[in-house]
């Protein structure tokens, strides 16, 4: 007998992700019918401090000069198993991670990550910039590749803990206006070959130095991607921060750099829609055609087709421009093509352009090369457009405490020696009670 019930939706990946998010939210809210396993709980963290004198903090130039990323003294790790759930979080001395050669992450790209920064403010305080957004996006990315869910608030707490412990030494008050890069990641660790959902996983968080990338001399120069290569596609996973988005892009990026450009401007489809600049979101400021009102517009690709990443910097730029530039600039999120950009350049309507992301922050763009055609974008004083500099200044003020804002989360720092003594007393007391 043939059933005539309503057929399931055909967009299987989207439906599966929606279901995963609903399941994760139900577990967080305590309304899930799933078997009870241990949820991620930052309050249970076990702290083992490194010898504070074992490593010296290099100056930023030295730290960023080599081929190895220099991390702080500690890292956070939490293991997960499908039967028992999340284990006890550990903050411990930085060190290698042990993986079996058949670990899922090494073969099937079961890996995702986040990137955010902690800033030493000019007021002496440590701040994270909108870490709640990074934690929520990490959850979305893990669920997209069938890694375990968690309450994003707990990840945010673990990030704050690492920063609180390592901030005083590695981002001292003598270096106001500097930052460290925070890298949370989740990987599938089950040691069994075969394309399957991992039954074991690991969440880890590190903090490290990163060079300042937002002020390339003469502005950032972009080369559009080859016609036979795309970075992401509708129906794919460009909106998730997974490693599989990045490795395959390096071939074209290296070729562009060999030709004297900084990054690829990734186009999509036969229409050649502008999407992202390297791994950053891309913005262009132009005047609309006179037939369309001639208004100054800040244009960027939309999020509704899930082709690009919902960048925290991107979101912040959009929100600041909508609230602080509303009388001057119209913010437009829509698909637009490279031909529209070339046409606007020929008509003298392009005002500025910039890339926006955690690594590059806000980097002015001065050139786009596309199939033999060059678009030269004006740069003003200090190699930056007026509006680019204004938005960048607003964000920097929030990050470094010149403006008190809800986006800047102040972190209460821990003195390592005092914290170590306190934990030693607590451990001794616990032994006595036993």
GROMACS .gro file of C-alpha atoms in nm:
model
  434
    1UNK     CA    1   0.000   0.000   0.000
    2UNK     CA    2   0.135   0.341  -0.101
    3UNK     CA    3   0.145   0.607   0.168
    4UNK     CA    4   0.030   0.955   0.069
    5UNK     CA    5   0.160   1.129   0.380
    6UNK     CA    6   0.348   1.454   0.337
    7UNK     CA    7   0.693   1.381   0.194
    8UNK     CA    8   1.001   1.487   0.391
    9UNK     CA    9   1.188   1.799   0.288
   10UNK     CA   10   1.451   1.738   0.023
   11UNK     CA   11   1.712   1.974   0.171
   12UNK     CA   12   1.848   1.698   0.394
   13UNK     CA   13   2.155   1.881   0.529
   14UNK     CA   14   1.956   2.188   0.633
   15UNK     CA   15   1.686   1.978   0.800
   16UNK     CA   16   1.944   1.761   0.976
   17UNK     CA   17   2.123   2.072   1.108
   18UNK     CA   18   1.796   2.222   1.229
   19UNK     CA   19   1.719   1.898   1.412
   20UNK     CA   20   2.067   1.890   1.568
   21UNK     CA   21   2.031   2.249   1.691
   22UNK     CA   22   1.688   2.173   1.837
   23UNK     CA   23   1.829   1.866   2.015
   24UNK     CA   24   2.121   2.068   2.154
   25UNK     CA   25   1.889   2.343   2.278
   26UNK     CA   26   1.659   2.085   2.440
   27UNK     CA   27   1.953   1.933   2.627
   28UNK     CA   28   2.071   2.277   2.741
   29UNK     CA   29   1.718   2.367   2.855
   30UNK     CA   30   1.663   2.033   3.028
   31UNK     CA   31   1.368   1.936   2.805
   32UNK     CA   32   1.537   1.660   2.605
   33UNK     CA   33   1.413   1.299   2.603
   34UNK     CA   34   1.759   1.175   2.502
   35UNK     CA   35   1.954   0.951   2.744
   36UNK     CA   36   2.125   1.158   3.012
   37UNK     CA   37   2.497   1.210   2.963
   38UNK     CA   38   2.733   1.461   3.120
   39UNK     CA   39   2.698   1.808   2.973
   40UNK     CA   40   2.991   2.047   2.933
   41UNK     CA   41   3.040   2.216   3.269
   42UNK     CA   42   3.310   2.482   3.302
   43UNK     CA   43   3.264   2.502   3.680
   44UNK     CA   44   3.425   2.157   3.715
   45UNK     CA   45   3.753   2.268   3.560
   46UNK     CA   46   4.069   2.119   3.712
   47UNK     CA   47   4.366   2.356   3.706
   48UNK     CA   48   4.729   2.246   3.687
   49UNK     CA   49   4.960   2.545   3.659
   50UNK     CA   50   5.281   2.553   3.460
   51UNK     CA   51   5.605   2.678   3.614
   52UNK     CA   52   5.568   3.055   3.560
   53UNK     CA   53   5.945   3.092   3.519
   54UNK     CA   54   5.992   2.814   3.265
   55UNK     CA   55   5.918   3.033   2.964
   56UNK     CA   56   5.983   3.399   2.899
   57UNK     CA   57   5.739   3.619   2.709
   58UNK     CA   58   5.897   3.740   2.383
   59UNK     CA   59   5.832   4.081   2.234
   60UNK     CA   60   5.570   4.083   1.959
   61UNK     CA   61   5.820   4.122   1.673
   62UNK     CA   62   6.021   3.821   1.788
   63UNK     CA   63   5.709   3.613   1.858
   64UNK     CA   64   5.576   3.667   1.507
   65UNK     CA   65   5.906   3.637   1.321
   66UNK     CA   66   5.935   3.258   1.304
   67UNK     CA   67   5.744   2.976   1.134
   68UNK     CA   68   5.591   2.848   1.459
   69UNK     CA   69   5.295   2.997   1.646
   70UNK     CA   70   5.403   3.100   1.997
   71UNK     CA   71   5.136   3.005   2.250
   72UNK     CA   72   5.093   3.102   2.614
   73UNK     CA   73   5.175   2.877   2.911
   74UNK     CA   74   4.843   2.693   2.928
   75UNK     CA   75   4.570   2.529   2.726
   76UNK     CA   76   4.221   2.401   2.800
   77UNK     CA   77   4.111   2.051   2.700
   78UNK     CA   78   3.784   1.859   2.743
   79UNK     CA   79   3.722   1.510   2.606
   80UNK     CA   80   3.384   1.375   2.496
   81UNK     CA   81   3.246   1.025   2.450
   82UNK     CA   82   2.911   0.930   2.303
   83UNK     CA   83   2.818   0.712   2.604
   84UNK     CA   84   2.942   0.929   2.891
   85UNK     CA   85   2.924   1.277   2.744
   86UNK     CA   86   3.168   1.556   2.828
   87UNK     CA   87   3.455   1.489   3.065
   88UNK     CA   88   3.611   1.717   3.325
   89UNK     CA   89   3.762   2.033   3.170
   90UNK     CA   90   4.134   2.077   3.235
   91UNK     CA   91   4.345   2.389   3.229
   92UNK     CA   92   4.699   2.259   3.211
   93UNK     CA   93   5.046   2.338   3.079
   94UNK     CA   94   5.060   2.374   2.701
   95UNK     CA   95   5.167   2.056   2.527
   96UNK     CA   96   5.113   1.822   2.232
   97UNK     CA   97   4.786   1.637   2.177
   98UNK     CA   98   4.810   1.261   2.133
   99UNK     CA   99   4.609   1.115   1.843
  100UNK     CA  100   4.590   0.765   1.700
  101UNK     CA  101   4.686   0.749   1.329
  102UNK     CA  102   4.330   0.638   1.249
  103UNK     CA  103   4.166   0.929   1.436
  104UNK     CA  104   3.861   1.057   1.252
  105UNK     CA  105   3.991   1.414   1.221
  106UNK     CA  106   4.298   1.297   1.029
  107UNK     CA  107   4.093   1.129   0.757
  108UNK     CA  108   3.743   1.272   0.736
  109UNK     CA  109   3.782   1.642   0.824
  110UNK     CA  110   3.574   1.613   1.143
  111UNK     CA  111   3.716   1.938   1.270
  112UNK     CA  112   3.597   2.292   1.331
  113UNK     CA  113   3.736   2.593   1.510
  114UNK     CA  114   3.688   2.954   1.612
  115UNK     CA  115   3.907   3.261   1.622
  116UNK     CA  116   3.879   3.559   1.854
  117UNK     CA  117   4.113   3.796   2.034
  118UNK     CA  118   4.173   3.916   2.387
  119UNK     CA  119   4.283   4.278   2.414
  120UNK     CA  120   4.491   4.464   2.670
  121UNK     CA  121   4.306   4.791   2.702
  122UNK     CA  122   4.453   5.136   2.746
  123UNK     CA  123   4.274   5.135   3.081
  124UNK     CA  124   4.477   4.831   3.186
  125UNK     CA  125   4.189   4.585   3.161
  126UNK     CA  126   4.161   4.264   2.960
  127UNK     CA  127   3.866   4.234   2.723
  128UNK     CA  128   3.716   3.976   2.493
  129UNK     CA  129   3.515   4.109   2.200
  130UNK     CA  130   3.168   3.952   2.171
  131UNK     CA  131   3.286   3.601   2.269
  132UNK     CA  132   2.926   3.482   2.297
  133UNK     CA  133   2.895   3.503   1.918
  134UNK     CA  134   3.206   3.291   1.864
  135UNK     CA  135   3.082   3.029   2.112
  136UNK     CA  136   2.742   3.009   1.942
  137UNK     CA  137   2.903   2.979   1.600
  138UNK     CA  138   3.134   2.704   1.726
  139UNK     CA  139   2.825   2.507   1.831
  140UNK     CA  140   2.670   2.553   1.487
  141UNK     CA  141   2.992   2.438   1.320
  142UNK     CA  142   3.026   2.128   1.540
  143UNK     CA  143   2.669   2.023   1.468
  144UNK     CA  144   2.719   2.079   1.094
  145UNK     CA  145   2.987   1.809   1.087
  146UNK     CA  146   2.822   1.578   1.344
  147UNK     CA  147   3.048   1.660   1.636
  148UNK     CA  148   2.897   1.684   1.987
  149UNK     CA  149   2.687   1.976   2.104
  150UNK     CA  150   2.732   2.185   2.416
  151UNK     CA  151   2.604   2.496   2.590
  152UNK     CA  152   2.792   2.788   2.426
  153UNK     CA  153   2.797   2.971   2.759
  154UNK     CA  154   3.023   2.699   2.901
  155UNK     CA  155   3.272   2.740   2.615
  156UNK     CA  156   3.271   3.114   2.676
  157UNK     CA  157   3.353   3.048   3.043
  158UNK     CA  158   3.643   2.820   2.948
  159UNK     CA  159   3.784   3.084   2.715
  160UNK     CA  160   3.755   3.345   2.990
  161UNK     CA  161   3.932   3.110   3.235
  162UNK     CA  162   4.231   3.061   3.008
  163UNK     CA  163   4.257   3.434   2.947
  164UNK     CA  164   4.223   3.511   3.318
  165UNK     CA  165   4.514   3.280   3.404
  166UNK     CA  166   4.754   3.369   3.120
  167UNK     CA  167   4.660   3.732   3.061
  168UNK     CA  168   4.872   3.897   3.330
  169UNK     CA  169   5.197   3.738   3.210
  170UNK     CA  170   5.147   3.715   2.835
  171UNK     CA  171   4.951   4.035   2.781
  172UNK     CA  172   5.094   4.258   3.056
  173UNK     CA  173   4.970   4.603   3.143
  174UNK     CA  174   5.297   4.741   3.006
  175UNK     CA  175   5.171   4.652   2.657
  176UNK     CA  176   4.842   4.841   2.622
  177UNK     CA  177   4.694   4.826   2.273
  178UNK     CA  178   4.816   4.471   2.211
  179UNK     CA  179   4.628   4.141   2.177
  180UNK     CA  180   4.649   3.764   2.180
  181UNK     CA  181   4.465   3.529   1.947
  182UNK     CA  182   4.232   3.268   2.099
  183UNK     CA  183   4.174   2.942   1.912
  184UNK     CA  184   3.901   2.706   2.035
  185UNK     CA  185   3.867   2.388   1.828
  186UNK     CA  186   3.669   2.065   1.832
  187UNK     CA  187   3.801   1.751   1.661
  188UNK     CA  188   3.679   1.395   1.612
  189UNK     CA  189   3.923   1.158   1.784
  190UNK     CA  190   3.764   0.813   1.746
  191UNK     CA  191   4.037   0.575   1.626
  192UNK     CA  192   3.840   0.377   1.371
  193UNK     CA  193   3.854   0.409   0.994
  194UNK     CA  194   3.526   0.441   0.810
  195UNK     CA  195   3.304   0.736   0.723
  196UNK     CA  196   3.092   0.770   1.035
  197UNK     CA  197   2.995   1.007   1.313
  198UNK     CA  198   3.282   1.012   1.567
  199UNK     CA  199   3.207   0.853   1.904
  200UNK     CA  200   3.496   1.040   2.067
  201UNK     CA  201   3.591   1.406   2.039
  202UNK     CA  202   3.814   1.669   2.196
  203UNK     CA  203   3.756   2.037   2.261
  204UNK     CA  204   4.073   2.239   2.316
  205UNK     CA  205   4.155   2.608   2.349
  206UNK     CA  206   4.488   2.785   2.306
  207UNK     CA  207   4.604   3.147   2.318
  208UNK     CA  208   4.887   3.273   2.101
  209UNK     CA  209   5.059   3.565   1.936
  210UNK     CA  210   4.942   3.679   1.594
  211UNK     CA  211   5.088   3.952   1.371
  212UNK     CA  212   4.896   4.271   1.300
  213UNK     CA  213   4.750   4.227   0.951
  214UNK     CA  214   4.512   4.521   0.916
  215UNK     CA  215   4.747   4.778   0.762
  216UNK     CA  216   4.916   4.639   0.449
  217UNK     CA  217   5.131   4.905   0.286
  218UNK     CA  218   4.939   5.057  -0.003
  219UNK     CA  219   4.624   4.865   0.090
  220UNK     CA  220   4.520   4.506   0.030
  221UNK     CA  221   4.538   4.388  -0.330
  222UNK     CA  222   4.289   4.120  -0.437
  223UNK     CA  223   4.297   3.881  -0.733
  224UNK     CA  224   3.971   3.711  -0.829
  225UNK     CA  225   3.967   3.332  -0.820
  226UNK     CA  226   4.032   3.117  -1.129
  227UNK     CA  227   3.721   3.027  -1.326
  228UNK     CA  228   3.763   2.658  -1.240
  229UNK     CA  229   3.778   2.707  -0.862
  230UNK     CA  230   3.534   2.821  -0.592
  231UNK     CA  231   3.581   2.841  -0.215
  232UNK     CA  232   3.224   2.764  -0.112
  233UNK     CA  233   2.889   2.694  -0.273
  234UNK     CA  234   2.521   2.715  -0.191
  235UNK     CA  235   2.421   2.391  -0.022
  236UNK     CA  236   2.774   2.344   0.112
  237UNK     CA  237   2.930   2.456   0.438
  238UNK     CA  238   3.081   2.798   0.369
  239UNK     CA  239   2.881   2.935   0.661
  240UNK     CA  240   3.050   2.696   0.909
  241UNK     CA  241   3.404   2.745   1.034
  242UNK     CA  242   3.541   2.405   0.936
  243UNK     CA  243   3.892   2.327   0.819
  244UNK     CA  244   3.763   2.187   0.491
  245UNK     CA  245   3.681   2.544   0.384
  246UNK     CA  246   4.042   2.655   0.404
  247UNK     CA  247   4.290   2.392   0.286
  248UNK     CA  248   4.159   2.370  -0.072
  249UNK     CA  249   4.177   2.750  -0.109
  250UNK     CA  250   4.554   2.763  -0.055
  251UNK     CA  251   4.645   2.662  -0.410
  252UNK     CA  252   4.482   2.970  -0.564
  253UNK     CA  253   4.590   3.193  -0.276
  254UNK     CA  254   4.956   3.098  -0.316
  255UNK     CA  255   4.940   3.166  -0.689
  256UNK     CA  256   4.784   3.507  -0.625
  257UNK     CA  257   5.059   3.592  -0.376
  258UNK     CA  258   5.323   3.487  -0.629
  259UNK     CA  259   5.170   3.748  -0.863
  260UNK     CA  260   5.198   4.023  -0.603
  261UNK     CA  261   4.850   4.010  -0.450
  262UNK     CA  262   4.752   3.953  -0.088
  263UNK     CA  263   4.434   3.747  -0.113
  264UNK     CA  264   4.171   3.600  -0.344
  265UNK     CA  265   3.839   3.776  -0.398
  266UNK     CA  266   3.618   3.470  -0.420
  267UNK     CA  267   3.344   3.483  -0.683
  268UNK     CA  268   3.053   3.244  -0.710
  269UNK     CA  269   2.842   3.107  -0.994
  270UNK     CA  270   2.821   3.197  -1.361
  271UNK     CA  271   2.713   3.544  -1.252
  272UNK     CA  272   3.042   3.584  -1.058
  273UNK     CA  273   2.892   3.714  -0.736
  274UNK     CA  274   3.143   3.872  -0.498
  275UNK     CA  275   3.156   3.676  -0.172
  276UNK     CA  276   3.468   3.687   0.049
  277UNK     CA  277   3.822   3.825   0.044
  278UNK     CA  278   4.043   3.534   0.139
  279UNK     CA  279   3.894   3.406   0.465
  280UNK     CA  280   3.746   3.747   0.546
  281UNK     CA  281   3.417   3.915   0.464
  282UNK     CA  282   3.430   4.182   0.194
  283UNK     CA  283   3.273   4.528   0.193
  284UNK     CA  284   3.257   4.792  -0.078
  285UNK     CA  285   3.139   5.151  -0.033
  286UNK     CA  286   2.998   5.308  -0.348
  287UNK     CA  287   2.737   5.549  -0.470
  288UNK     CA  288   2.429   5.392  -0.621
  289UNK     CA  289   2.343   5.491  -0.975
  290UNK     CA  290   2.158   5.819  -1.013
  291UNK     CA  291   1.863   5.621  -1.148
  292UNK     CA  292   1.861   5.435  -0.814
  293UNK     CA  293   1.884   5.749  -0.602
  294UNK     CA  294   2.262   5.800  -0.594
  295UNK     CA  295   2.282   5.722  -0.222
  296UNK     CA  296   2.609   5.621  -0.058
  297UNK     CA  297   2.587   5.249   0.012
  298UNK     CA  298   2.796   5.006   0.217
  299UNK     CA  299   2.751   4.681   0.029
  300UNK     CA  300   2.833   4.326   0.140
  301UNK     CA  301   2.723   3.975   0.045
  302UNK     CA  302   2.412   3.837   0.223
  303UNK     CA  303   2.389   3.554   0.473
  304UNK     CA  304   2.055   3.406   0.368
  305UNK     CA  305   2.202   3.162   0.114
  306UNK     CA  306   2.455   3.029   0.370
  307UNK     CA  307   2.737   3.079   0.122
  308UNK     CA  308   2.960   3.293   0.345
  309UNK     CA  309   3.060   3.300   0.710
  310UNK     CA  310   2.856   3.507   0.952
  311UNK     CA  311   3.165   3.689   1.072
  312UNK     CA  312   3.166   3.856   1.413
  313UNK     CA  313   3.360   4.149   1.268
  314UNK     CA  314   3.119   4.159   0.973
  315UNK     CA  315   2.816   4.165   1.200
  316UNK     CA  316   2.973   4.439   1.413
  317UNK     CA  317   3.055   4.653   1.109
  318UNK     CA  318   2.698   4.620   0.982
  319UNK     CA  319   2.547   4.706   1.321
  320UNK     CA  320   2.776   5.005   1.380
  321UNK     CA  321   2.717   5.142   1.030
  322UNK     CA  322   2.340   5.107   1.067
  323UNK     CA  323   2.335   5.290   1.400
  324UNK     CA  324   2.614   5.547   1.366
  325UNK     CA  325   2.615   5.622   0.994
  326UNK     CA  326   2.242   5.596   0.926
  327UNK     CA  327   2.214   5.955   0.799
  328UNK     CA  328   2.507   5.918   0.561
  329UNK     CA  329   2.527   5.556   0.449
  330UNK     CA  330   2.274   5.290   0.355
  331UNK     CA  331   2.384   4.938   0.453
  332UNK     CA  332   2.292   4.687   0.183
  333UNK     CA  333   2.326   4.311   0.213
  334UNK     CA  334   2.262   4.154  -0.127
  335UNK     CA  335   2.418   3.957  -0.405
  336UNK     CA  336   2.625   4.167  -0.644
  337UNK     CA  337   2.860   4.074  -0.925
  338UNK     CA  338   3.215   4.161  -1.017
  339UNK     CA  339   3.074   4.318  -1.335
  340UNK     CA  340   2.878   4.561  -1.116
  341UNK     CA  341   3.203   4.651  -0.939
  342UNK     CA  342   3.384   4.707  -1.269
  343UNK     CA  343   3.094   4.918  -1.397
  344UNK     CA  344   3.092   5.127  -1.079
  345UNK     CA  345   3.466   5.180  -1.116
  346UNK     CA  346   3.429   5.301  -1.476
  347UNK     CA  347   3.156   5.540  -1.365
  348UNK     CA  348   3.365   5.671  -1.076
  349UNK     CA  349   3.118   5.555  -0.809
  350UNK     CA  350   3.350   5.344  -0.591
  351UNK     CA  351   3.450   5.525  -0.273
  352UNK     CA  352   3.624   5.263  -0.056
  353UNK     CA  353   3.652   4.890   0.008
  354UNK     CA  354   3.781   4.673   0.291
  355UNK     CA  355   3.809   4.317   0.418
  356UNK     CA  356   3.677   4.239   0.766
  357UNK     CA  357   3.758   3.944   0.991
  358UNK     CA  358   3.921   3.845   1.317
  359UNK     CA  359   4.270   3.796   1.175
  360UNK     CA  360   4.275   4.094   0.937
  361UNK     CA  361   4.043   4.306   1.153
  362UNK     CA  362   3.950   4.579   0.902
  363UNK     CA  363   4.201   4.599   0.615
  364UNK     CA  364   4.156   4.864   0.342
  365UNK     CA  365   4.147   4.726  -0.014
  366UNK     CA  366   4.319   4.924  -0.289
  367UNK     CA  367   4.300   4.697  -0.593
  368UNK     CA  368   4.095   4.417  -0.748
  369UNK     CA  369   4.232   4.232  -1.049
  370UNK     CA  370   3.981   4.037  -1.257
  371UNK     CA  371   4.057   3.861  -1.586
  372UNK     CA  372   4.298   4.128  -1.706
  373UNK     CA  373   4.098   4.423  -1.571
  374UNK     CA  374   4.218   4.625  -1.273
  375UNK     CA  375   3.990   4.816  -1.038
  376UNK     CA  376   4.187   5.074  -0.841
  377UNK     CA  377   4.010   5.181  -0.524
  378UNK     CA  378   4.092   5.516  -0.364
  379UNK     CA  379   4.289   5.525  -0.040
  380UNK     CA  380   4.297   5.834   0.174
  381UNK     CA  381   4.521   5.941   0.457
  382UNK     CA  382   4.718   5.660   0.626
  383UNK     CA  383   4.628   5.422   0.341
  384UNK     CA  384   4.264   5.406   0.444
  385UNK     CA  385   3.932   5.545   0.331
  386UNK     CA  386   3.750   5.788   0.558
  387UNK     CA  387   3.461   5.557   0.643
  388UNK     CA  388   3.686   5.252   0.674
  389UNK     CA  389   3.900   5.440   0.925
  390UNK     CA  390   3.595   5.565   1.113
  391UNK     CA  391   3.440   5.219   1.157
  392UNK     CA  392   3.778   5.072   1.244
  393UNK     CA  393   3.833   5.341   1.507
  394UNK     CA  394   3.494   5.275   1.668
  395UNK     CA  395   3.562   4.905   1.694
  396UNK     CA  396   3.915   4.954   1.823
  397UNK     CA  397   3.787   5.189   2.094
  398UNK     CA  398   3.544   4.921   2.212
  399UNK     CA  399   3.810   4.648   2.202
  400UNK     CA  400   4.069   4.848   2.395
  401UNK     CA  401   3.839   5.016   2.644
  402UNK     CA  402   3.840   5.372   2.514
  403UNK     CA  403   3.464   5.329   2.482
  404UNK     CA  404   3.273   5.135   2.746
  405UNK     CA  405   3.043   4.906   2.547
  406UNK     CA  406   2.847   4.586   2.603
  407UNK     CA  407   3.050   4.416   2.330
  408UNK     CA  408   3.367   4.439   2.539
  409UNK     CA  409   3.364   4.168   2.805
  410UNK     CA  410   3.605   4.260   3.085
  411UNK     CA  411   3.797   3.962   3.224
  412UNK     CA  412   3.895   3.947   3.590
  413UNK     CA  413   4.256   3.835   3.592
  414UNK     CA  414   4.409   3.579   3.824
  415UNK     CA  415   4.749   3.617   3.980
  416UNK     CA  416   4.917   3.283   3.904
  417UNK     CA  417   5.110   3.256   4.228
  418UNK     CA  418   4.815   3.354   4.448
  419UNK     CA  419   4.579   3.131   4.250
  420UNK     CA  420   4.820   2.840   4.284
  421UNK     CA  421   4.847   2.885   4.660
  422UNK     CA  422   4.470   2.906   4.694
  423UNK     CA  423   4.420   2.585   4.496
  424UNK     CA  424   4.690   2.412   4.701
  425UNK     CA  425   4.506   2.504   5.024
  426UNK     CA  426   4.177   2.382   4.875
  427UNK     CA  427   4.337   2.049   4.775
  428UNK     CA  428   4.491   2.009   5.120
  429UNK     CA  429   4.156   2.078   5.283
  430UNK     CA  430   3.990   1.822   5.059
  431UNK     CA  431   4.251   1.559   5.153
  432UNK     CA  432   4.190   1.629   5.524
  433UNK     CA  433   3.814   1.589   5.481
  434UNK     CA  434   3.867   1.254   5.314
   0.00000   0.00000   0.00000
